[in-house]
Structure formats: C-alpha cells, structure tokens
Coordinates of C-alpha atoms in Angstrom, one line a residue:
Chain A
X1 CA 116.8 219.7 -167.6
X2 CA 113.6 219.5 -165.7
X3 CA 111.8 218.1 -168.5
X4 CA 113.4 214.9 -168.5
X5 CA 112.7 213.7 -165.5
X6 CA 110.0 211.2 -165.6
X7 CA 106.3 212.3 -165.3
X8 CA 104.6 210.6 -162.1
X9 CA 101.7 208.7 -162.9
X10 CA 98.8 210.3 -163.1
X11 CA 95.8 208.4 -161.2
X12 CA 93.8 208.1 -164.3
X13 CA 96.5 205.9 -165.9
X14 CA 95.8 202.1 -166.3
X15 CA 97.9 199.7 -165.3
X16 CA 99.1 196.7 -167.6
X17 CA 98.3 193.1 -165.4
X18 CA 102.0 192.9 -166.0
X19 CA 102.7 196.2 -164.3
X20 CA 104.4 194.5 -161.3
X21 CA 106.8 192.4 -163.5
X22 CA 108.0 196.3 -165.1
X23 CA 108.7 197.5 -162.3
X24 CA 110.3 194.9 -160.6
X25 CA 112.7 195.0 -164.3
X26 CA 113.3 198.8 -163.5
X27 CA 111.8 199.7 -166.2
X28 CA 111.2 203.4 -167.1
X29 CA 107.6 204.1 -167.3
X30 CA 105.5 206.4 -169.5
X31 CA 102.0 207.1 -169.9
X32 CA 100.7 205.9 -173.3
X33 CA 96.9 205.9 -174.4
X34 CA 96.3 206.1 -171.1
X35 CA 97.8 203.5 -170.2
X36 CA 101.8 203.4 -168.0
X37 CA 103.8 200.9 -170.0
X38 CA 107.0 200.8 -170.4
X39 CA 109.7 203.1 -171.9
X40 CA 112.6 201.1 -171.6
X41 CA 114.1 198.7 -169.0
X42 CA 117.7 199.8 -169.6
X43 CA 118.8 201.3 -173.0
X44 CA 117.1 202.1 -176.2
X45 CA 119.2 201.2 -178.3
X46 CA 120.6 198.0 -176.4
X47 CA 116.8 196.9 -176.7
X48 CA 116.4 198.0 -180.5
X49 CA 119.3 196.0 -181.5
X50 CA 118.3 193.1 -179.1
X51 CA 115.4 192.8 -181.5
X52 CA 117.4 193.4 -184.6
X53 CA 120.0 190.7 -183.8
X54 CA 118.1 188.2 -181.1
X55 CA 114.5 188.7 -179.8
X56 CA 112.8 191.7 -177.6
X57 CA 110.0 190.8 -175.4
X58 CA 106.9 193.1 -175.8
X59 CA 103.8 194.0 -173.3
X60 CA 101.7 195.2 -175.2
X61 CA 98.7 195.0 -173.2
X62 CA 97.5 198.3 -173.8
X63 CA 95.9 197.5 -177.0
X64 CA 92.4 197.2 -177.6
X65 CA 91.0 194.1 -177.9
X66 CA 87.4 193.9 -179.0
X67 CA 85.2 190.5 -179.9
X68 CA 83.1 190.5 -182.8
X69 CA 80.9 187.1 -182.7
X70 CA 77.6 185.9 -184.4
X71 CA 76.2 184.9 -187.9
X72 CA 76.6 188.0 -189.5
X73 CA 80.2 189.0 -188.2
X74 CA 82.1 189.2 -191.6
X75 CA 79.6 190.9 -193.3
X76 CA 79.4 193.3 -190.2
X77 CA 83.2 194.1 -190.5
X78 CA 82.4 194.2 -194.1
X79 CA 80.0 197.5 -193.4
X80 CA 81.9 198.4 -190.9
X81 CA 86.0 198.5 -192.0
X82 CA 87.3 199.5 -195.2
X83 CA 89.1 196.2 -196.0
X84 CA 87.8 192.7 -197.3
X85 CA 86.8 190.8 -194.0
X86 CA 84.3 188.1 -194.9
X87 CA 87.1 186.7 -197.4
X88 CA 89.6 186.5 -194.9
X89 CA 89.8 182.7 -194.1
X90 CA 89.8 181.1 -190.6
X91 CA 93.5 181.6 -188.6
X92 CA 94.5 184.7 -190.7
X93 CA 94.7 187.6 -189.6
X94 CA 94.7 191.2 -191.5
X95 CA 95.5 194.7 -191.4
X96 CA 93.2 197.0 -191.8
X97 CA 91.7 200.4 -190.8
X98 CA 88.1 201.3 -189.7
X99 CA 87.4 205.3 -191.3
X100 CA 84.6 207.7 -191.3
X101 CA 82.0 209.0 -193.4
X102 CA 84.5 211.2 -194.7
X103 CA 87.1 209.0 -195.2
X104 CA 89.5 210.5 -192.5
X105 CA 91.3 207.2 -190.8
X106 CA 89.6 206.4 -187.0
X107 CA 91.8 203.6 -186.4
X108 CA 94.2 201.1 -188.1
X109 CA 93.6 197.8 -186.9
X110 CA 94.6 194.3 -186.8
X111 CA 91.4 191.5 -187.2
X112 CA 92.1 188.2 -186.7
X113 CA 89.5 185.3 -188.0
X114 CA 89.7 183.1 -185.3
X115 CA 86.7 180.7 -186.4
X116 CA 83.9 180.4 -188.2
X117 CA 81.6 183.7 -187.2
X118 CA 84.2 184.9 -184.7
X119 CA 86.4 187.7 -185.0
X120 CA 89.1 189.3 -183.0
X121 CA 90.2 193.3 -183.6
X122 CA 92.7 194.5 -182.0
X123 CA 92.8 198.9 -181.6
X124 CA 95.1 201.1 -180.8
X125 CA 95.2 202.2 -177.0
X126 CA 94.1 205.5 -177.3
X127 CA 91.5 205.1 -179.8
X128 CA 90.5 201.3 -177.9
X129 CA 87.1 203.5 -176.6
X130 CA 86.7 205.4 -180.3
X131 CA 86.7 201.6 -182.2
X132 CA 84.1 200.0 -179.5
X133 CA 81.8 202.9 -179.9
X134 CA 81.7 203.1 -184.1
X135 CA 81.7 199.3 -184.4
X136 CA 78.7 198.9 -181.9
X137 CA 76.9 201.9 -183.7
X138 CA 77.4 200.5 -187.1
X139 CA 76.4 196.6 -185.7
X140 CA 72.3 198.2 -185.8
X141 CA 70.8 195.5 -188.3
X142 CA 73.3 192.9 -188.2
X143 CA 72.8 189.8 -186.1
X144 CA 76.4 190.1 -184.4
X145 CA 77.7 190.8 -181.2
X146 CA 80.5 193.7 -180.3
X147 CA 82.2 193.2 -177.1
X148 CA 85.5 195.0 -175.4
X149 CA 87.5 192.4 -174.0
X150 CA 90.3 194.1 -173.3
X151 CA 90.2 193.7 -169.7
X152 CA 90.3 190.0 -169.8
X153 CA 93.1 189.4 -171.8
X154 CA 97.0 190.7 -172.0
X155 CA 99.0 190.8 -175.4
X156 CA 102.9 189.9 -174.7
X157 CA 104.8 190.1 -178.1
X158 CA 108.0 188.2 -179.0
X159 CA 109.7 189.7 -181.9
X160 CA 112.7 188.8 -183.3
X161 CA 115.1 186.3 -185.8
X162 CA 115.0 183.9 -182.2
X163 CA 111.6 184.2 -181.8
X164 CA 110.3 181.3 -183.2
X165 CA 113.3 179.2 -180.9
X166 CA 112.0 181.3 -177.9
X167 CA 108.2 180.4 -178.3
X168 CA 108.8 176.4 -178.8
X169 CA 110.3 176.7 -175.5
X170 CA 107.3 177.6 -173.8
X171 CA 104.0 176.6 -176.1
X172 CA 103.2 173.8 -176.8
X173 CA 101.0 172.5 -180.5
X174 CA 98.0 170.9 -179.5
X175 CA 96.4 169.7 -183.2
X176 CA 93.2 170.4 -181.6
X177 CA 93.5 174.2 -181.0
X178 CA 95.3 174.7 -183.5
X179 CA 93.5 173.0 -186.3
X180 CA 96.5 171.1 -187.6
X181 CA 98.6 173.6 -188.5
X182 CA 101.7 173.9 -186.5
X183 CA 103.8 176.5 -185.5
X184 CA 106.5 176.0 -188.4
X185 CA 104.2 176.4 -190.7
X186 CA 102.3 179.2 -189.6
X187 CA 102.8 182.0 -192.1
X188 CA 102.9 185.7 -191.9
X189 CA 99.4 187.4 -190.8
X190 CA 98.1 184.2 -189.8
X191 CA 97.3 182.8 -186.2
X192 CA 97.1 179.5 -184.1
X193 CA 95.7 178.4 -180.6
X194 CA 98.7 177.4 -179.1
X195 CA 98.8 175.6 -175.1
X196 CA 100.6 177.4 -172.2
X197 CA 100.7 174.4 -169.6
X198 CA 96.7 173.8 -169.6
X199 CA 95.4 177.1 -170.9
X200 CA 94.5 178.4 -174.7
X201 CA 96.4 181.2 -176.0
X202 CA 96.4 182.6 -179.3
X203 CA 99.4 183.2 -181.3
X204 CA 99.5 185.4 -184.4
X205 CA 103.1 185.8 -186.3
X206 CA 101.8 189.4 -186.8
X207 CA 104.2 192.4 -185.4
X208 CA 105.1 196.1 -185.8
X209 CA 109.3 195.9 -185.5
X210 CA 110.0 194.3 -189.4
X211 CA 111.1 191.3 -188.0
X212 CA 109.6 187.5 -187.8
X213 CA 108.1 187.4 -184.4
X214 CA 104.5 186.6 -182.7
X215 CA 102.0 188.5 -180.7
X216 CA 100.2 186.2 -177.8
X217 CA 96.8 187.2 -176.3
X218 CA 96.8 185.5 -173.0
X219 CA 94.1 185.9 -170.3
X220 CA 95.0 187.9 -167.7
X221 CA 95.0 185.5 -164.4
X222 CA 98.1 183.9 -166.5
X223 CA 99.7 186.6 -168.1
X224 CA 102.3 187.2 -165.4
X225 CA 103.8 183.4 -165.9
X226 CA 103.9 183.8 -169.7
X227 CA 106.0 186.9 -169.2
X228 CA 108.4 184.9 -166.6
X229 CA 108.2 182.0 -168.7
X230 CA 108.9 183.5 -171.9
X231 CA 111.8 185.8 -170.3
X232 CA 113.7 182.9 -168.5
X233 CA 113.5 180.8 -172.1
X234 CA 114.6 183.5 -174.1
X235 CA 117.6 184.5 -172.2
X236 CA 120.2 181.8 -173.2
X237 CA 119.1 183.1 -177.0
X238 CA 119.8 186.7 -176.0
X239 CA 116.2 187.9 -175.3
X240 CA 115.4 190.8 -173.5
X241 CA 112.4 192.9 -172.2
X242 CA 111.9 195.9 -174.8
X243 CA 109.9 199.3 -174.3
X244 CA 107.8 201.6 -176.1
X245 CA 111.0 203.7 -176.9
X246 CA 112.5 200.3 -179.0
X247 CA 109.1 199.5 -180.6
X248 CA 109.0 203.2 -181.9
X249 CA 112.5 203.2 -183.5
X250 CA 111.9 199.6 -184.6
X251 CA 108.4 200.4 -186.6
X252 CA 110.1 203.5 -188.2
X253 CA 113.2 201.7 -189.6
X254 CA 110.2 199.4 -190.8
X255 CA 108.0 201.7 -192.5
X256 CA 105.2 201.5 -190.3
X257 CA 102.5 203.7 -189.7
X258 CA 102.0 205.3 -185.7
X259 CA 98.1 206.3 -185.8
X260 CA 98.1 209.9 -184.2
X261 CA 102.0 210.9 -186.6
X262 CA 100.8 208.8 -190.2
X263 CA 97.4 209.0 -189.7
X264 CA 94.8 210.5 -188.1
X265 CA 91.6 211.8 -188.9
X266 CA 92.4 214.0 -191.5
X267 CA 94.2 211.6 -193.4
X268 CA 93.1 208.9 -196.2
X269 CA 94.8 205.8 -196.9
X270 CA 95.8 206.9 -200.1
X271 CA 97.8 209.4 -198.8
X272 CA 99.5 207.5 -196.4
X273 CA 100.7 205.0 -199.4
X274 CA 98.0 202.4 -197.9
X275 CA 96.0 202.8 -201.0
X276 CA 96.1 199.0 -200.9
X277 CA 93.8 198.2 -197.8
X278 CA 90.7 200.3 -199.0
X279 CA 88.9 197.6 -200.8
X280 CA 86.3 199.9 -203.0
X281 CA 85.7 196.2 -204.7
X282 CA 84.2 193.8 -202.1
X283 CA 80.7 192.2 -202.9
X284 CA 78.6 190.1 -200.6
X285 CA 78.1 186.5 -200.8
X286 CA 75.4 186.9 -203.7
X287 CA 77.6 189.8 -205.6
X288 CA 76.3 193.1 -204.5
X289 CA 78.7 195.6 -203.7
X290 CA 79.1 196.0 -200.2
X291 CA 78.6 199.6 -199.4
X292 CA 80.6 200.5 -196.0
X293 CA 81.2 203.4 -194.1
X294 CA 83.7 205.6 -196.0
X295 CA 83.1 204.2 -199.6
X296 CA 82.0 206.7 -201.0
X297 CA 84.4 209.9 -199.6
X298 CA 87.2 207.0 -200.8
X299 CA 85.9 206.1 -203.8
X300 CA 85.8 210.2 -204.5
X301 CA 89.9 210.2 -203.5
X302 CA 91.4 207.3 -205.2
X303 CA 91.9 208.7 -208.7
X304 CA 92.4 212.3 -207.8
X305 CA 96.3 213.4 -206.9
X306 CA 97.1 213.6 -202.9
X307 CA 97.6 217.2 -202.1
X308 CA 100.6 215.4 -200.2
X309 CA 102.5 212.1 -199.9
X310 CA 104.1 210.4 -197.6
X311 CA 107.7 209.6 -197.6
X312 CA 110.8 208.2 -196.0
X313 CA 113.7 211.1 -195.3
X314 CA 117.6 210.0 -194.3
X315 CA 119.7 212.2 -192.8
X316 CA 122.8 212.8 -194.2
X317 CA 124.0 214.9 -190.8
X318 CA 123.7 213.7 -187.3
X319 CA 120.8 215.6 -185.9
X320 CA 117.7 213.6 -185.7
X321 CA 114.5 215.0 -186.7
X322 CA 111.4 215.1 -185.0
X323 CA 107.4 215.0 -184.8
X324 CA 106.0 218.1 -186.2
X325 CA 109.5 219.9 -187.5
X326 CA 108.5 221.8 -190.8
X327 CA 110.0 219.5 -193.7
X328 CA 111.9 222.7 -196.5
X329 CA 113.7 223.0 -199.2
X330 CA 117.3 223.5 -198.8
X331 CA 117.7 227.9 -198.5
X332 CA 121.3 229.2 -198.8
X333 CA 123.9 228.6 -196.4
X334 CA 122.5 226.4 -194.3
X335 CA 119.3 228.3 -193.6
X336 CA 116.0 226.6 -194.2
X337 CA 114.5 227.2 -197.4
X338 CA 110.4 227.7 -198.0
X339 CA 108.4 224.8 -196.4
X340 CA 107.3 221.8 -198.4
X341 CA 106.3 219.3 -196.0
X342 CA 106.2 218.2 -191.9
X343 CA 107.6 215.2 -190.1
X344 CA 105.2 213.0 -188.8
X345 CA 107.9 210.7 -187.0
X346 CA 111.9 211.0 -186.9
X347 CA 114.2 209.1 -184.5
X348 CA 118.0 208.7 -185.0
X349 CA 118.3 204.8 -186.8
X350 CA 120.3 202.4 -184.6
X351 CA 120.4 199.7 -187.6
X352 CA 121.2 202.4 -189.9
X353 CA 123.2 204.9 -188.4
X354 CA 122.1 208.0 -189.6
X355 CA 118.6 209.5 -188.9
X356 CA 115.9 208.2 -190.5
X357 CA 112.4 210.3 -190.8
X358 CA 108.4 209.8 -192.3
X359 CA 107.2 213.0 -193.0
X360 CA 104.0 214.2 -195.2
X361 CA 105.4 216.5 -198.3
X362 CA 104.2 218.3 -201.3
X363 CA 104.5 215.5 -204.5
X364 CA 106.6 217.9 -206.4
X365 CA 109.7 216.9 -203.8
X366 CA 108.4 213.6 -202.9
X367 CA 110.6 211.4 -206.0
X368 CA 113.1 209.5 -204.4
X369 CA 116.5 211.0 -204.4
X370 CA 115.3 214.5 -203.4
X371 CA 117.3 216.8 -202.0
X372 CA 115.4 218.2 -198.8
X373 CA 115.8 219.3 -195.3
X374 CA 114.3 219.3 -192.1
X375 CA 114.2 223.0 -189.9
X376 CA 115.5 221.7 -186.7
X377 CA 115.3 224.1 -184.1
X378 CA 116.5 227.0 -186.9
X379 CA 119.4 225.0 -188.7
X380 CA 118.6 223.4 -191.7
X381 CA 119.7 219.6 -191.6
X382 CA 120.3 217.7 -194.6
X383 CA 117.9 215.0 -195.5
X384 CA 117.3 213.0 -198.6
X385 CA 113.9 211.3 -200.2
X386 CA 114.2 207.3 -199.8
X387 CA 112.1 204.4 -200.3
X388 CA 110.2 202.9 -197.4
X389 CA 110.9 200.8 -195.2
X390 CA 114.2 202.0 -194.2
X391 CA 115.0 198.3 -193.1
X392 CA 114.0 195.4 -194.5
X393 CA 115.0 191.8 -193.0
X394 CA 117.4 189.8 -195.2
Chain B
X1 CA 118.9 206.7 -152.4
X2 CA 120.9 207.2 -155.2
X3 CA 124.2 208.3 -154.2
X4 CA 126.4 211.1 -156.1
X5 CA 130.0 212.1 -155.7
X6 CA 130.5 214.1 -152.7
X7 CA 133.1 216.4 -154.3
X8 CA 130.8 217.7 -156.8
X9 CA 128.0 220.2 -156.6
X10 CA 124.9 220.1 -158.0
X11 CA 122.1 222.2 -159.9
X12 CA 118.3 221.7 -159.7
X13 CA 118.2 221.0 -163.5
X14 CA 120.9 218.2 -163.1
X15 CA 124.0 219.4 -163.9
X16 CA 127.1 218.4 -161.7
X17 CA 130.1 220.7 -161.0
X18 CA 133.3 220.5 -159.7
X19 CA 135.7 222.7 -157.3
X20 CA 139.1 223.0 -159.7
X21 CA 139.9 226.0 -161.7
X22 CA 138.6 225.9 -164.7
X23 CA 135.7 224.0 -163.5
X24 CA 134.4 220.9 -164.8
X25 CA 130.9 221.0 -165.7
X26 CA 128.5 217.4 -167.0
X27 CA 125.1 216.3 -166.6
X28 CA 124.2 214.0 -163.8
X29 CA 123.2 210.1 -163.5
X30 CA 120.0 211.4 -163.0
X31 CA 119.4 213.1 -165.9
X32 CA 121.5 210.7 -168.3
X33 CA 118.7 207.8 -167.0
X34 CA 116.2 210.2 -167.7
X35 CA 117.5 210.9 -171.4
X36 CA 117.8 207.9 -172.4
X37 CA 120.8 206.5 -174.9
X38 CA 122.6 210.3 -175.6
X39 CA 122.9 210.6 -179.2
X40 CA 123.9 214.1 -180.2
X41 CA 125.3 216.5 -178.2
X42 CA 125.5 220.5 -178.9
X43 CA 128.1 222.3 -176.5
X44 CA 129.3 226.0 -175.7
X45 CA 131.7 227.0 -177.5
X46 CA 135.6 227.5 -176.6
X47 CA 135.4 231.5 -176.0
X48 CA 131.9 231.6 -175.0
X49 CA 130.6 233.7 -172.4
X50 CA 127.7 231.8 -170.3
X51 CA 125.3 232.8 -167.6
X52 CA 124.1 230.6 -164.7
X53 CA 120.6 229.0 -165.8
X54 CA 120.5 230.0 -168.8
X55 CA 120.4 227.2 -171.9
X56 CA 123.9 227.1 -173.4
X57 CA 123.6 224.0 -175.7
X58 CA 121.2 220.3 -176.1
X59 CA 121.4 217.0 -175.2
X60 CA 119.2 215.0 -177.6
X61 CA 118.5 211.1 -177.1
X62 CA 117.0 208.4 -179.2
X63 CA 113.6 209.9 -177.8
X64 CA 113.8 213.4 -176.9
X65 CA 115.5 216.5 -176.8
X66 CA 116.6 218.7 -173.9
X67 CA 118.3 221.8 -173.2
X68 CA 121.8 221.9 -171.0
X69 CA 121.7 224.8 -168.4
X70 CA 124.9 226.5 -167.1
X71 CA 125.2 225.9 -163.2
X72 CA 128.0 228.6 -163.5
X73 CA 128.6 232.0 -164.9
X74 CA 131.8 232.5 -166.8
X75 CA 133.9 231.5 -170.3
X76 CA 134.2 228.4 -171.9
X77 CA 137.6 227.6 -171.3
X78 CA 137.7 223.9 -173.1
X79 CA 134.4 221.0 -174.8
X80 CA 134.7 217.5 -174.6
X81 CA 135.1 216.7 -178.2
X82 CA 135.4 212.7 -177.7
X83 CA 131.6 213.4 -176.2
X84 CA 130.8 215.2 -179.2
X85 CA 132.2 212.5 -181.2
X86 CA 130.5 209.2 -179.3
X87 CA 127.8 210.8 -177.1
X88 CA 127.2 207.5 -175.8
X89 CA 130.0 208.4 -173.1
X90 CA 127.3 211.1 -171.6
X91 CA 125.2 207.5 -170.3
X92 CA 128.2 205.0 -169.5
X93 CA 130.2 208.0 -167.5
X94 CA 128.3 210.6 -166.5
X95 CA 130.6 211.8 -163.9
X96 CA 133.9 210.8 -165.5
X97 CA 134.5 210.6 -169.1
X98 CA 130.9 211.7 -170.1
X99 CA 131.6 215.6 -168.7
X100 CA 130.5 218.1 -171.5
X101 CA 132.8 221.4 -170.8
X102 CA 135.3 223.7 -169.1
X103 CA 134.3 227.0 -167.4
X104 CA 136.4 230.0 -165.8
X105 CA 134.4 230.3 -163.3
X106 CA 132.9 234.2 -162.5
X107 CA 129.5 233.8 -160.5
X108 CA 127.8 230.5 -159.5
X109 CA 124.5 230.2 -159.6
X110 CA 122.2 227.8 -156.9
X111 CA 124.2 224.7 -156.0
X112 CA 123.2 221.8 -154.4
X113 CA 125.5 219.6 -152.1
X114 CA 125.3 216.0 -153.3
X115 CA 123.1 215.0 -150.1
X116 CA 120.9 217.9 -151.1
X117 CA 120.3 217.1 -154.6
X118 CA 119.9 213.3 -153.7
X119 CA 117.2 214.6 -151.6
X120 CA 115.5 216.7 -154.9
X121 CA 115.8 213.9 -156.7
X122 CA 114.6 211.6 -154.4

C-alpha cells in the first residue's frame, strides 16, 4: 500500500508556529492549503469522540487572517461580501462568504466586529492569498485599510461540551478588554478580548465541529504557551490534541460546508442551502441599496430552481462513500443505476455509526427519505436522503 | 527504528507474512499508522486463487482507501471474519489478532526480512 504512507513535506509547505509542539505529540502530518498541520496525533476516531464527549484541541493556524480597519470598513465589507456587515454589532462575529461577479462562491468566511471601524476576516488556507487580493481590489474608493496578518497571529480552537471549563482555566476576564461582557455570557457567534497572563487574545465561541467551543487568535511569540497551557488544563477534563482528520468527520456529522467539496467557484449559495447569507436587502446608512459584488448574478438566481441541491445521504451498508463518487439511482441487483448526483464529502460517522455523506443531486431525488445510492468503486451502496446536520448537540 | 517481528517476512507495500503452512498473511504497523482508524475491510475469498502483487481486496479508514496486495501466490485457504466484523482489530493488533487471511502458499513474490523492511521504512 504505497499510497499510504505519509507524503514528505514538500519545501514550499508552511509551517504552523506551533509546528514543534506537533511533532513533538507524534502527530501525523499532512499538507493542507499549503500549509503541514496535523492529521491526527493518534486516532481518528479516539479524537472525534474526544470532541463529541469532552473537548479536542485545534491548531488551526493555517487560516487566513486579514485586518480590515478605517472609517469606511463596514460599508467596505458591505461592497465587498455578500452578507450584512455594517449591521453586525461590535463583539459579534458572522458567517459569511465573499463571491464573484458571477456569483460563483471565492471564499466562505468568518468576520468578526472587533470595535468600532475594525474588522477581523478570517479565510480559508488555501484561498487566504485569493481573499487578500479581491478585498484590496474592491477597497479602491473606500477610506479603509486591508492588511494580511496572518503571520502575526496563530488560531488554537477548543471545541467541545468542556470547553468552556477548559478555557476558565487558562484566560482570565479583564472587564476592560472585554467590554463587560464575560465569558458566561458570551453567546454563539460573538467574541471577547480575553487575558492570557499579560497579553490580549481574542476569543470567539465560533467553531466548525457542532459543538459549544471557542476559537483563540493569539500572537505568535505566545502561541506555543497557550497550546501547553491549554493542553495541561484540559487533561484532567479529558481533552486532547485533535487533527484535521477529526475536524473533517466532525464538520460533516455537523452539516458544514468544506470550500473546495460544497463550494467552490461554480457554486451559489442557493444551491448549497446557504440561501440565507446572501443579503440581496442591505441599504446604507441613509437607505440606498448597497450594490456589492455578486448582486446582481444573485439576485438573477434566487427565484429560479437550482439545477441541483445539496443534501445529506446515510448509509444503510457499511462502506463509506467518498469525494467525487457518482451519487445513482438504485439499478437492479446491486448494480448502480443511471447517475443523479456526486458526493462532495463522505466519511464513515463515528457518532452515528453508519456512513454519513453531502453530495450535490438532481431535485427530483433530493426529498428526504429517498431511496439512493452511491457507485463505490462499481457496487452500488445503499444510501438514503436525510436532513442536515447529521448531528445536532442535545 | 521501528522494530517488526523477526519471524515474519515482509513486502515493500507493507504486508507481513509468516513461515507455517497455510501462511498467515496481515498488513504491517507501518501501514495500519499510515491508515488511520481501519474501518472496513474487503478480503479474498475462501477458494480464491491470488497472485503476488497483485490487489486482492481494500482496507478503507476513516480517511482513505487503499488496496491490499498479495505478498504470495497461491489459494485462499481461510479470512479473518472477526476483522471483517470489528476492523478496528487491523490498528490495535496488526501482527496478532488484526491478520486479514490464510494462503496455500505456490510462489512468493519479493520478501523483505524484518531488518530489511525496517530499513525501507525507515
């Protein structure tokens, strides 16, 4: 099985500020977005379920993160993203996506309104250089300033029912930074400056696994303690360092969109059910429509029926399916039947125990309850239409 | 350097072999780490005629599928069905309980000692 055996790093790979700490953990490392995170320290499933039942630790340091600062920086983002960001208050944070002309998704992203006129948006690693170049394009007339800071600062996420537990043990509130709100009250999609012995960090109970849990942005000189810090304090509550391979499984069971499987390019929001982030009604301060870059291809797509749909698949067999495996209807006697649809991302589901998929199909087969299968490899495997997410905390 | 049972042999794509009659045949440490967690396995079956490096069944994970080569030439004699049933045993026991199937042995293909396939994987 050569093709198992883990790919050397390549010398263009970058390497997280809290590379060291991996491998000194034995993790199993990947190249991701360019970047060589980590796969898994030990299992996949041990670290899925970790999450699921305790807390996972995250470095997530691959992400963009670009600084969007000056008078005009909402109404910039306004121009510039297809959601609402001028009436997103100060210590919230929301999801979004930035799209082109032609309404085909760049990026999603996350933008946190860390003060007045000061914005934080955080990209996905591979499309971290794709985000910086359309935002400082589309910044030509407004008095705002773009800047890549993803250098300076690392992202460690802590994600899980003990997270909350974990991070009291190692922040600290500081009314201050934080602007009076503390940390029990912080609610979902919102964010707080938070202390980490004398330095700043910023905490957003934002995350990507369907679980409570927070996302830190650190700068990097003190990224490596956080990590310790957070690791040692989350041990007695069952916490452990979790890879790429966990997040991935985790993010599926939750529903959530992977830009380059859900979305890409070719794809609308409407057709990746996130219909709900393209905000075709947001007005400037005096009650102009805000025209931004997209409207109009997305304004074209909203009424009109998506040539497909995106929809949740569960196995009803044991064979997992996978990225880019033609979605068909059942044929006789086992064999696949004519094509309908194509998995965009399929893992087996540790919570669930069966396999779980998101796969684009035709709308005729996409009501829930559908009898479909996936072509794996030549056998056609059982798989039925369900609701997203697949898991939902209780 | 990892060390691997002395009385087995070894193939370049990582499966392990060893010298009774039929032979037992399993993928190695090496490759179970690589896997990750083993959740679905697709074996030989009983009857089967095999060839040496050619693909005779899968090993999928929680990430990624792979196909299982025959170190050997020869007839299924006997698959592990309690790996079929809990795959998991393929990552706690590679060499032991985690073994994947029974040949009658006719032609081997290129073995490795286990100092020489410590050194390939090295």
């Amino acid at each position: 099985m050569p093709e198992t055996v883990p790919e050397a790093a390549t010398a263009a790979a970058t390497l997280s500020p809290l590379h060291d700490e991996h491998v000194a953990l034995g993790a199993n490392l990947t190249e991701f977005g360019g970047w060589l995170m980590p796969l898994r320290y030990t299992s996949d499933l041990a670290e899925h379920k970790a999450v699921r039942g305790a807390a996972g630790l995250f470095d997530l340091s691959h992400m963009g993160g670009i600084s969007v600062t000056g008078p005009d920086a909402g109404a910039f983002l306004d121009h510039a993203l297809i959601g609402n960001l001028s009436g997103l208050a100060v210590m919230r944070a929301r999801y979004t996506m930035i799209c082109a002309p032609d309404g085909g998704v760049l990026d999603d992203l996350i933008v946190y309104h860390v003060a007045p006129g000061e914005y934080f948006v955080v990209a996905n690693a591979a499309n971290a250089a794709t985000v910086l170049v359309a935002l400082l394009e589309r910044a030509a007339g407004f008095d705002a300033q773009v800047r890549d800071v993803s250098a300076n600062q690392a992202l460690i996420a802590v994600q899980g029912p003990r997270a909350e537990e974990i991070l009291r043990e190692v922040l600290t509130e500081d009314a201050e930074i934080s602007g009076g709100t503390a940390l029990d009250d912080l609610r979902y999609y919102a964010c707080l400056g938070m202390r980490f012995g004398d330095e700043t960090v910023l905490v957003g109970r934002t995350g990507y696994t369907g679980e409570d849990g927070f996302e830190v942005w650190v700068d990097v000189p003190h990224a490596v303690a956080l990590w310790r810090a957070l690791l040692a304090a989350g041990e007695p509550y069952g916490l452990v360092p979790a890879g790429l391979s966990a997040r991935d499984s985790l993010r599926l069971e939750a529903g959530m969109p992977l830009y380059g499987h859900e979305l890409d390019t070719t794809t609308t929001p409407f057709e990746a059910g996130l219909g709900r982030v393209v905000r075709l009604d947001k007005t400037s301060e005096d009650g102009t429509p805000v025209d931004f870059v997209g409207r109009e291809a997305l304004a074209a797509r909203k009424d009109s029926a998506p040539a497909r749909v995106l929809v949740g698949l569960r196995g009803t067999g044991r064979r997992p399916a996978r990225a880019g495996y033609p979605v068909v209807r059942p044929g006789a006697d086992g064999a696949p039947g004519p094509q309908v649809g194509t998995v965009t991302s399929g893992a087996p589901s540790p919570t669930l125990g069966s396999p779980v998929a998101m796969a684009y199909v035709t709308p005729e087969v996409s009501a829930e309850g559908t009898e479909l299968a996936v072509d794996v490899r030549g056998r056609a495997e059982p798989f039925v239409v369900v609701a997203l997410p697949f898991y939902r905390r209780g | 350097m990892a060390d691997f049972p002395a009385n087995l042999r070894y193939s370049v794509e990582h499966e392990w072999i060893d010298d009774a009659s039929p032979a037992t045949v399993g993928v190695t440490s090496v490759a179970a780490d690589a896997l990750g967690d083993v959740v679905y396995l697709e074996l030989p079956e009983v009857g089967a005629t095999i060839e040496a490096g050619t693909v005779v069944g899968e090993i999928e994970s929680t990430k990624s599928v792979s196909e299982l080569y025959s170190p050997v030439s020869g007839t299924v004699v006997e698959v592990n069905t309690a790996a079929v049933d809990d795959p998991a045993v393929v990552n706690a026991d590679p060499f032991g309980a985690g073994w994947l199937f029974k040949v009658e042995v006719s032609a081997e293909g290129q073995l490795l000692s286990a100092e020489e396939y410590a050194q390939h994987t090295a």
